[in-house]
Amino acid sequence: MDKTLIRRRFAKAVGSYSIRADVQRQIAYHMADAIGKYIPSGGRRNVLEIGCGTGMFTRAFLHRATPERLLLNDLCPEVEPYLTDLLANKRIHFAASDAEALNFPSGQNLIVSCSAIQWFDQPEKFLAGCRKLLTADGYLAFSTFGPQNVKEVVSLTSDTLPYRSLKELTDVLSAEYQIVYSREEKLKLSFASPLEVLKHLKETGVTGIRRQSWTRGELDDFCRRYEQYTAPDGTVPLTYHPIYMICKK
């Protein structure tokens, strides 16, 4: 992963993310609800959130929990101004860094990440490494995306991430954790045109791995081929494939 490019693309999208990221918001609420159901309140005292972004999941989580300490982390320092209301609470802190270095304090009751680890170089190594930061009965909770994510775009371009399947994640994590909860689902958005699909992806930072700008010819060709997915009502779809997991040390 080109972390510099990813950071730059998300930094550009930070102002529109909270408005446009409808699927990510739905995922954040689902993740927050699952944590409330499967993790006891004692498991939510000291919390580390990886890839907090503008705080979409954070706010959903704080409506359901009152941690004694909450450390927010993101690759992009540009998100900090969007966390001002949260950071007014003296129990909440923010640190910008590459989370894969795992340079965080130990003694965490919960490490949580929502829609972030698919951008990591070695997500399995990171998830296994979180174990040493957790208390003896700590929890790891995260959402990511599976192989069918934005499949319409992937079928027309080479721009894709190495998404892991639920089975692949389960096989890896079962060696380190007890899996308390796992689920995957397919969520579909509809857009007026292929151009609107690309605009949505840009405004949510999902184009973070594409290095080159579209040429006019490439754009026209993409839109023409994307029309094969047109629904009877004239709209075109975009599929998201979220995966949720809660694991206990």
PDB file of C-alpha atoms in Angstrom:
ATOM      1  CA  MET A   1       0.000   0.000   0.000  1.00  0.00           C
ATOM      2  CA  ASP A   2       1.181   3.517  -0.817  1.00  0.00           C
ATOM      3  CA  LYS A   3       0.367   5.088   2.552  1.00  0.00           C
ATOM      4  CA  THR A   4       1.314   8.576   1.330  1.00  0.00           C
ATOM      5  CA  LEU A   5      -1.180   8.317  -1.527  1.00  0.00           C
ATOM      6  CA  ILE A   6      -3.878   6.869   0.719  1.00  0.00           C
ATOM      7  CA  ARG A   7      -3.396   9.642   3.249  1.00  0.00           C
ATOM      8  CA  ARG A   8      -3.551  12.300   0.523  1.00  0.00           C
ATOM      9  CA  ARG A   9      -6.772  10.910  -0.971  1.00  0.00           C
ATOM     10  CA  PHE A  10      -8.515  10.630   2.380  1.00  0.00           C
ATOM     11  CA  ALA A  11      -7.310  14.091   3.384  1.00  0.00           C
ATOM     12  CA  LYS A  12      -8.980  15.478   0.244  1.00  0.00           C
ATOM     13  CA  ALA A  13     -12.196  13.624   1.047  1.00  0.00           C
ATOM     14  CA  VAL A  14     -12.342  14.521   4.735  1.00  0.00           C
ATOM     15  CA  GLY A  15     -14.760  17.413   4.219  1.00  0.00           C
ATOM     16  CA  SER A  16     -17.295  15.363   2.244  1.00  0.00           C
ATOM     17  CA  TYR A  17     -16.886  12.008   3.979  1.00  0.00           C
ATOM     18  CA  SER A  18     -19.429  12.496   6.749  1.00  0.00           C
ATOM     19  CA  ILE A  19     -22.044  13.611   4.215  1.00  0.00           C
ATOM     20  CA  ARG A  20     -21.442  11.014   1.493  1.00  0.00           C
ATOM     21  CA  ALA A  21     -20.391   7.905   3.413  1.00  0.00           C
ATOM     22  CA  ASP A  22     -23.883   6.455   3.881  1.00  0.00           C
ATOM     23  CA  VAL A  23     -22.784   2.821   3.818  1.00  0.00           C
ATOM     24  CA  GLN A  24     -19.914   3.487   6.196  1.00  0.00           C
ATOM     25  CA  ARG A  25     -22.372   5.153   8.580  1.00  0.00           C
ATOM     26  CA  GLN A  26     -24.662   2.123   8.460  1.00  0.00           C
ATOM     27  CA  ILE A  27     -21.656  -0.114   9.144  1.00  0.00           C
ATOM     28  CA  ALA A  28     -20.578   2.094  12.054  1.00  0.00           C
ATOM     29  CA  TYR A  29     -24.006   1.835  13.696  1.00  0.00           C
ATOM     30  CA  HIS A  30     -24.065  -1.937  13.210  1.00  0.00           C
ATOM     31  CA  MET A  31     -20.590  -2.245  14.725  1.00  0.00           C
ATOM     32  CA  ALA A  32     -21.509  -0.075  17.706  1.00  0.00           C
ATOM     33  CA  ASP A  33     -24.679  -2.105  18.331  1.00  0.00           C
ATOM     34  CA  ALA A  34     -22.779  -5.403  18.110  1.00  0.00           C
ATOM     35  CA  ILE A  35     -20.172  -4.190  20.607  1.00  0.00           C
ATOM     36  CA  GLY A  36     -22.926  -3.179  22.999  1.00  0.00           C
ATOM     37  CA  LYS A  37     -24.489  -6.635  22.679  1.00  0.00           C
ATOM     38  CA  TYR A  38     -21.419  -8.892  22.749  1.00  0.00           C
ATOM     39  CA  ILE A  39     -18.906  -7.014  24.907  1.00  0.00           C
ATOM     40  CA  PRO A  40     -19.699  -6.405  28.599  1.00  0.00           C
ATOM     41  CA  SER A  41     -19.393  -2.869  29.944  1.00  0.00           C
ATOM     42  CA  GLY A  42     -16.197  -3.836  31.762  1.00  0.00           C
ATOM     43  CA  GLY A  43     -14.676  -4.604  28.387  1.00  0.00           C
ATOM     44  CA  ARG A  44     -15.181  -1.023  27.265  1.00  0.00           C
ATOM     45  CA  ARG A  45     -13.202   0.895  29.890  1.00  0.00           C
ATOM     46  CA  ASN A  46      -9.905   1.560  28.109  1.00  0.00           C
ATOM     47  CA  VAL A  47     -10.469   1.721  24.365  1.00  0.00           C
ATOM     48  CA  LEU A  48      -8.222   2.201  21.348  1.00  0.00           C
ATOM     49  CA  GLU A  49      -9.881   3.036  18.032  1.00  0.00           C
ATOM     50  CA  ILE A  50      -7.880   2.515  14.848  1.00  0.00           C
ATOM     51  CA  GLY A  51      -8.732   4.584  11.770  1.00  0.00           C
ATOM     52  CA  CYS A  52     -11.202   6.907  13.465  1.00  0.00           C
ATOM     53  CA  GLY A  53     -11.524   9.267  10.490  1.00  0.00           C
ATOM     54  CA  THR A  54     -13.947  12.085  11.231  1.00  0.00           C
ATOM     55  CA  GLY A  55     -15.410  10.174  14.187  1.00  0.00           C
ATOM     56  CA  MET A  56     -18.438   8.555  12.576  1.00  0.00           C
ATOM     57  CA  PHE A  57     -18.078   5.288  14.476  1.00  0.00           C
ATOM     58  CA  THR A  58     -16.685   7.052  17.548  1.00  0.00           C
ATOM     59  CA  ARG A  59     -19.854   9.059  18.085  1.00  0.00           C
ATOM     60  CA  ALA A  60     -22.065   6.008  17.564  1.00  0.00           C
ATOM     61  CA  PHE A  61     -19.956   4.095  20.098  1.00  0.00           C
ATOM     62  CA  LEU A  62     -20.064   6.913  22.665  1.00  0.00           C
ATOM     63  CA  HIS A  63     -23.873   6.919  22.516  1.00  0.00           C
ATOM     64  CA  ARG A  64     -23.729   3.345  23.796  1.00  0.00           C
ATOM     65  CA  ALA A  65     -20.662   3.344  26.071  1.00  0.00           C
ATOM     66  CA  THR A  66     -18.768   5.577  28.493  1.00  0.00           C
ATOM     67  CA  PRO A  67     -15.120   4.541  28.407  1.00  0.00           C
ATOM     68  CA  GLU A  68     -12.719   5.761  31.087  1.00  0.00           C
ATOM     69  CA  ARG A  69     -10.113   6.379  28.392  1.00  0.00           C
ATOM     70  CA  LEU A  70     -10.427   6.510  24.621  1.00  0.00           C
ATOM     71  CA  LEU A  71      -7.433   6.870  22.315  1.00  0.00           C
ATOM     72  CA  LEU A  72      -8.321   7.747  18.738  1.00  0.00           C
ATOM     73  CA  ASN A  73      -5.859   7.005  15.939  1.00  0.00           C
ATOM     74  CA  ASP A  74      -5.801   7.805  12.237  1.00  0.00           C
ATOM     75  CA  LEU A  75      -3.216   7.905   9.469  1.00  0.00           C
ATOM     76  CA  CYS A  76      -4.393  11.419   8.539  1.00  0.00           C
ATOM     77  CA  PRO A  77      -3.667  14.253  10.992  1.00  0.00           C
ATOM     78  CA  GLU A  78      -6.068  16.294   8.842  1.00  0.00           C
ATOM     79  CA  VAL A  79      -9.033  14.644  10.598  1.00  0.00           C
ATOM     80  CA  GLU A  80      -8.242  16.172  13.995  1.00  0.00           C
ATOM     81  CA  PRO A  81     -10.245  19.405  13.444  1.00  0.00           C
ATOM     82  CA  TYR A  82     -13.327  17.235  12.817  1.00  0.00           C
ATOM     83  CA  LEU A  83     -12.883  15.652  16.260  1.00  0.00           C
ATOM     84  CA  THR A  84     -12.886  18.906  18.252  1.00  0.00           C
ATOM     85  CA  ASP A  85     -16.154  18.172  20.030  1.00  0.00           C
ATOM     86  CA  LEU A  86     -14.888  14.743  21.089  1.00  0.00           C
ATOM     87  CA  LEU A  87     -11.470  15.945  22.196  1.00  0.00           C
ATOM     88  CA  ALA A  88     -13.066  18.499  24.505  1.00  0.00           C
ATOM     89  CA  ASN A  89     -13.599  15.482  26.768  1.00  0.00           C
ATOM     90  CA  LYS A  90     -10.386  15.050  28.786  1.00  0.00           C
ATOM     91  CA  ARG A  91     -10.769  11.266  28.637  1.00  0.00           C
ATOM     92  CA  ILE A  92     -10.419  11.263  24.844  1.00  0.00           C
ATOM     93  CA  HIS A  93      -7.151  11.777  22.974  1.00  0.00           C
ATOM     94  CA  PHE A  94      -6.030  11.670  19.350  1.00  0.00           C
ATOM     95  CA  ALA A  95      -2.759  10.463  17.816  1.00  0.00           C
ATOM     96  CA  ALA A  96      -1.970  10.492  14.089  1.00  0.00           C
ATOM     97  CA  SER A  97       0.260   7.591  13.027  1.00  0.00           C
ATOM     98  CA  ASP A  98       0.495   4.477  10.887  1.00  0.00           C
ATOM     99  CA  ALA A  99      -1.346   1.974  13.086  1.00  0.00           C
ATOM    100  CA  GLU A 100       0.501  -0.993  11.608  1.00  0.00           C
ATOM    101  CA  ALA A 101       3.522  -0.045  13.715  1.00  0.00           C
ATOM    102  CA  LEU A 102       1.378  -1.006  16.755  1.00  0.00           C
ATOM    103  CA  ASN A 103       3.004   1.792  18.742  1.00  0.00           C
ATOM    104  CA  PHE A 104       0.207   2.077  21.295  1.00  0.00           C
ATOM    105  CA  PRO A 105      -0.001   1.612  25.060  1.00  0.00           C
ATOM    106  CA  SER A 106      -0.867  -1.831  26.367  1.00  0.00           C
ATOM    107  CA  GLY A 107      -3.653  -2.511  28.836  1.00  0.00           C
ATOM    108  CA  GLN A 108      -6.468  -1.932  26.352  1.00  0.00           C
ATOM    109  CA  ASN A 109      -9.795  -3.556  27.190  1.00  0.00           C
ATOM    110  CA  LEU A 110     -11.013  -3.033  23.640  1.00  0.00           C
ATOM    111  CA  ILE A 111      -9.321  -2.343  20.328  1.00  0.00           C
ATOM    112  CA  VAL A 112     -11.824  -1.380  17.659  1.00  0.00           C
ATOM    113  CA  SER A 113     -11.571  -0.432  14.000  1.00  0.00           C
ATOM    114  CA  CYS A 114     -14.370   0.383  11.583  1.00  0.00           C
ATOM    115  CA  SER A 115     -13.863   0.252   7.795  1.00  0.00           C
ATOM    116  CA  ALA A 116     -10.093   0.781   7.942  1.00  0.00           C
ATOM    117  CA  ILE A 117      -7.911  -2.319   7.973  1.00  0.00           C
ATOM    118  CA  GLN A 118      -8.506  -3.125   4.301  1.00  0.00           C
ATOM    119  CA  TRP A 119      -5.971  -0.325   3.659  1.00  0.00           C
ATOM    120  CA  PHE A 120      -3.243  -2.069   5.656  1.00  0.00           C
ATOM    121  CA  ASP A 121      -0.211  -3.791   4.144  1.00  0.00           C
ATOM    122  CA  GLN A 122      -0.531  -6.785   6.454  1.00  0.00           C
ATOM    123  CA  PRO A 123      -3.931  -6.742   8.159  1.00  0.00           C
ATOM    124  CA  GLU A 124      -3.589 -10.273   9.538  1.00  0.00           C
ATOM    125  CA  LYS A 125      -0.266  -9.417  11.194  1.00  0.00           C
ATOM    126  CA  PHE A 126      -1.783  -6.248  12.643  1.00  0.00           C
ATOM    127  CA  LEU A 127      -4.831  -8.048  14.037  1.00  0.00           C
ATOM    128  CA  ALA A 128      -2.673 -10.762  15.606  1.00  0.00           C
ATOM    129  CA  GLY A 129      -0.332  -8.102  16.994  1.00  0.00           C
ATOM    130  CA  CYS A 130      -3.196  -6.341  18.746  1.00  0.00           C
ATOM    131  CA  ARG A 131      -3.291  -9.268  21.161  1.00  0.00           C
ATOM    132  CA  LYS A 132      -0.235  -8.033  23.050  1.00  0.00           C
ATOM    133  CA  LEU A 133      -1.910  -4.665  23.667  1.00  0.00           C
ATOM    134  CA  LEU A 134      -5.044  -6.204  25.186  1.00  0.00           C
ATOM    135  CA  THR A 135      -5.730  -7.075  28.795  1.00  0.00           C
ATOM    136  CA  ALA A 136      -6.109 -10.773  29.644  1.00  0.00           C
ATOM    137  CA  ASP A 137      -9.831 -10.650  28.879  1.00  0.00           C
ATOM    138  CA  GLY A 138      -9.664  -7.918  26.219  1.00  0.00           C
ATOM    139  CA  TYR A 139     -11.608  -7.723  22.977  1.00  0.00           C
ATOM    140  CA  LEU A 140     -10.776  -6.945  19.363  1.00  0.00           C
ATOM    141  CA  ALA A 141     -13.698  -5.695  17.267  1.00  0.00           C
ATOM    142  CA  PHE A 142     -13.536  -4.555  13.671  1.00  0.00           C
ATOM    143  CA  SER A 143     -15.320  -4.202  10.389  1.00  0.00           C
ATOM    144  CA  THR A 144     -13.680  -4.449   7.001  1.00  0.00           C
ATOM    145  CA  PHE A 145     -14.742  -5.349   3.457  1.00  0.00           C
ATOM    146  CA  GLY A 146     -14.881  -8.653   1.602  1.00  0.00           C
ATOM    147  CA  PRO A 147     -13.987  -9.733  -1.959  1.00  0.00           C
ATOM    148  CA  GLN A 148     -17.299  -8.586  -3.483  1.00  0.00           C
ATOM    149  CA  ASN A 149     -16.743  -4.995  -2.396  1.00  0.00           C
ATOM    150  CA  VAL A 150     -17.392  -2.449  -5.205  1.00  0.00           C
ATOM    151  CA  LYS A 151     -17.452  -5.437  -7.555  1.00  0.00           C
ATOM    152  CA  GLU A 152     -18.959  -3.423 -10.407  1.00  0.00           C
ATOM    153  CA  VAL A 153     -15.965  -1.083 -10.459  1.00  0.00           C
ATOM    154  CA  VAL A 154     -13.468  -3.908  -9.977  1.00  0.00           C
ATOM    155  CA  SER A 155     -14.886  -5.771 -12.983  1.00  0.00           C
ATOM    156  CA  LEU A 156     -14.062  -2.789 -15.207  1.00  0.00           C
ATOM    157  CA  THR A 157     -10.738  -1.619 -13.776  1.00  0.00           C
ATOM    158  CA  SER A 158      -7.677  -3.050 -12.073  1.00  0.00           C
ATOM    159  CA  ASP A 159      -8.173  -0.762  -9.068  1.00  0.00           C
ATOM    160  CA  THR A 160      -8.871  -3.069  -6.168  1.00  0.00           C
ATOM    161  CA  LEU A 161      -7.622  -3.928  -2.711  1.00  0.00           C
ATOM    162  CA  PRO A 162      -6.619  -7.459  -1.626  1.00  0.00           C
ATOM    163  CA  TYR A 163      -9.839  -8.000   0.276  1.00  0.00           C
ATOM    164  CA  ARG A 164      -9.941 -10.988   2.638  1.00  0.00           C
ATOM    165  CA  SER A 165     -12.969 -13.237   2.897  1.00  0.00           C
ATOM    166  CA  LEU A 166     -14.745 -13.941   6.169  1.00  0.00           C
ATOM    167  CA  LYS A 167     -13.370 -17.487   6.082  1.00  0.00           C
ATOM    168  CA  GLU A 168      -9.810 -16.269   5.586  1.00  0.00           C
ATOM    169  CA  LEU A 169     -10.118 -13.879   8.506  1.00  0.00           C
ATOM    170  CA  THR A 170     -11.751 -16.533  10.676  1.00  0.00           C
ATOM    171  CA  ASP A 171      -9.002 -19.052   9.924  1.00  0.00           C
ATOM    172  CA  VAL A 172      -6.265 -16.572  10.865  1.00  0.00           C
ATOM    173  CA  LEU A 173      -7.897 -15.102  13.960  1.00  0.00           C
ATOM    174  CA  SER A 174      -9.024 -18.427  15.419  1.00  0.00           C
ATOM    175  CA  ALA A 175      -5.385 -19.157  16.245  1.00  0.00           C
ATOM    176  CA  GLU A 176      -5.146 -16.054  18.437  1.00  0.00           C
ATOM    177  CA  TYR A 177      -8.663 -15.322  19.678  1.00  0.00           C
ATOM    178  CA  GLN A 178     -12.045 -16.732  20.517  1.00  0.00           C
ATOM    179  CA  ILE A 179     -14.430 -15.445  17.866  1.00  0.00           C
ATOM    180  CA  VAL A 180     -17.502 -14.089  19.627  1.00  0.00           C
ATOM    181  CA  TYR A 181     -19.361 -12.640  16.648  1.00  0.00           C
ATOM    182  CA  SER A 182     -18.954 -12.653  12.871  1.00  0.00           C
ATOM    183  CA  ARG A 183     -21.188 -11.573  10.038  1.00  0.00           C
ATOM    184  CA  GLU A 184     -21.023 -10.448   6.430  1.00  0.00           C
ATOM    185  CA  GLU A 185     -23.620  -8.749   4.253  1.00  0.00           C
ATOM    186  CA  LYS A 186     -24.085  -7.106   0.856  1.00  0.00           C
ATOM    187  CA  LEU A 187     -25.313  -3.521   0.722  1.00  0.00           C
ATOM    188  CA  LYS A 188     -26.270  -1.842  -2.549  1.00  0.00           C
ATOM    189  CA  LEU A 189     -26.405   1.826  -3.410  1.00  0.00           C
ATOM    190  CA  SER A 190     -28.044   3.216  -6.548  1.00  0.00           C
ATOM    191  CA  PHE A 191     -26.769   6.155  -8.595  1.00  0.00           C
ATOM    192  CA  ALA A 192     -28.110   8.162 -11.492  1.00  0.00           C
ATOM    193  CA  SER A 193     -25.032   7.458 -13.645  1.00  0.00           C
ATOM    194  CA  PRO A 194     -21.574   5.876 -13.626  1.00  0.00           C
ATOM    195  CA  LEU A 195     -20.113   9.358 -13.175  1.00  0.00           C
ATOM    196  CA  GLU A 196     -22.067   9.663  -9.931  1.00  0.00           C
ATOM    197  CA  VAL A 197     -20.520   6.362  -8.800  1.00  0.00           C
ATOM    198  CA  LEU A 198     -17.036   7.765  -9.353  1.00  0.00           C
ATOM    199  CA  LYS A 199     -17.955  10.998  -7.593  1.00  0.00           C
ATOM    200  CA  HIS A 200     -19.206   9.008  -4.595  1.00  0.00           C
ATOM    201  CA  LEU A 201     -15.981   6.992  -4.447  1.00  0.00           C
ATOM    202  CA  LYS A 202     -13.871  10.133  -4.644  1.00  0.00           C
ATOM    203  CA  GLU A 203     -15.868  11.912  -1.937  1.00  0.00           C
ATOM    204  CA  THR A 204     -15.454   8.978   0.445  1.00  0.00           C
ATOM    205  CA  GLY A 205     -11.742   8.415  -0.257  1.00  0.00           C
ATOM    206  CA  VAL A 206     -12.285   4.962  -1.747  1.00  0.00           C
ATOM    207  CA  THR A 207     -10.144   5.859  -4.791  1.00  0.00           C
ATOM    208  CA  GLY A 208      -7.112   5.849  -2.491  1.00  0.00           C
ATOM    209  CA  ILE A 209      -5.067   3.318  -4.490  1.00  0.00           C
ATOM    210  CA  ARG A 210      -5.441   4.769  -8.005  1.00  0.00           C
ATOM    211  CA  ARG A 211      -2.279   6.660  -8.884  1.00  0.00           C
ATOM    212  CA  GLN A 212      -3.224   8.043 -12.290  1.00  0.00           C
ATOM    213  CA  SER A 213      -5.963  10.496 -13.152  1.00  0.00           C
ATOM    214  CA  TRP A 214      -8.613   9.340 -15.604  1.00  0.00           C
ATOM    215  CA  THR A 215      -8.052  10.321 -19.227  1.00  0.00           C
ATOM    216  CA  ARG A 216     -11.098  11.441 -21.163  1.00  0.00           C
ATOM    217  CA  GLY A 217     -11.060   8.233 -23.171  1.00  0.00           C
ATOM    218  CA  GLU A 218     -10.767   6.041 -20.087  1.00  0.00           C
ATOM    219  CA  LEU A 219     -13.633   7.857 -18.426  1.00  0.00           C
ATOM    220  CA  ASP A 220     -15.907   7.540 -21.448  1.00  0.00           C
ATOM    221  CA  ASP A 221     -15.041   3.847 -21.797  1.00  0.00           C
ATOM    222  CA  PHE A 222     -15.669   3.171 -18.096  1.00  0.00           C
ATOM    223  CA  CYS A 223     -19.074   4.870 -18.206  1.00  0.00           C
ATOM    224  CA  ARG A 224     -20.069   3.027 -21.363  1.00  0.00           C
ATOM    225  CA  ARG A 225     -19.170  -0.376 -19.931  1.00  0.00           C
ATOM    226  CA  TYR A 226     -20.674   0.378 -16.517  1.00  0.00           C
ATOM    227  CA  GLU A 227     -24.057   0.802 -18.204  1.00  0.00           C
ATOM    228  CA  GLN A 228     -24.284  -3.004 -18.474  1.00  0.00           C
ATOM    229  CA  TYR A 229     -25.343  -2.901 -14.810  1.00  0.00           C
ATOM    230  CA  THR A 230     -28.216  -0.475 -15.419  1.00  0.00           C
ATOM    231  CA  ALA A 231     -31.377  -1.390 -13.500  1.00  0.00           C
ATOM    232  CA  PRO A 232     -34.913  -1.205 -14.966  1.00  0.00           C
ATOM    233  CA  ASP A 233     -35.398   2.177 -13.297  1.00  0.00           C
ATOM    234  CA  GLY A 234     -32.358   3.580 -15.114  1.00  0.00           C
ATOM    235  CA  THR A 235     -30.038   3.723 -12.122  1.00  0.00           C
ATOM    236  CA  VAL A 236     -26.711   1.924 -11.742  1.00  0.00           C
ATOM    237  CA  PRO A 237     -25.683  -0.006  -8.604  1.00  0.00           C
ATOM    238  CA  LEU A 238     -22.603  -0.114  -6.406  1.00  0.00           C
ATOM    239  CA  THR A 239     -22.155  -3.065  -4.055  1.00  0.00           C
ATOM    240  CA  TYR A 240     -20.508  -2.953  -0.642  1.00  0.00           C
ATOM    241  CA  HIS A 241     -19.491  -6.149   1.160  1.00  0.00           C
ATOM    242  CA  PRO A 242     -18.932  -5.395   4.863  1.00  0.00           C
ATOM    243  CA  ILE A 243     -17.574  -7.992   7.263  1.00  0.00           C
ATOM    244  CA  TYR A 244     -17.905  -7.676  11.050  1.00  0.00           C
ATOM    245  CA  MET A 245     -15.924  -9.554  13.688  1.00  0.00           C
ATOM    246  CA  ILE A 246     -15.654  -9.435  17.471  1.00  0.00           C
ATOM    247  CA  CYS A 247     -12.906 -11.539  19.055  1.00  0.00           C
ATOM    248  CA  LYS A 248     -11.898 -12.184  22.662  1.00  0.00           C
ATOM    249  CA  LYS A 249      -8.321 -12.715  23.801  1.00  0.00           C
TER     250      LYS A 249
END
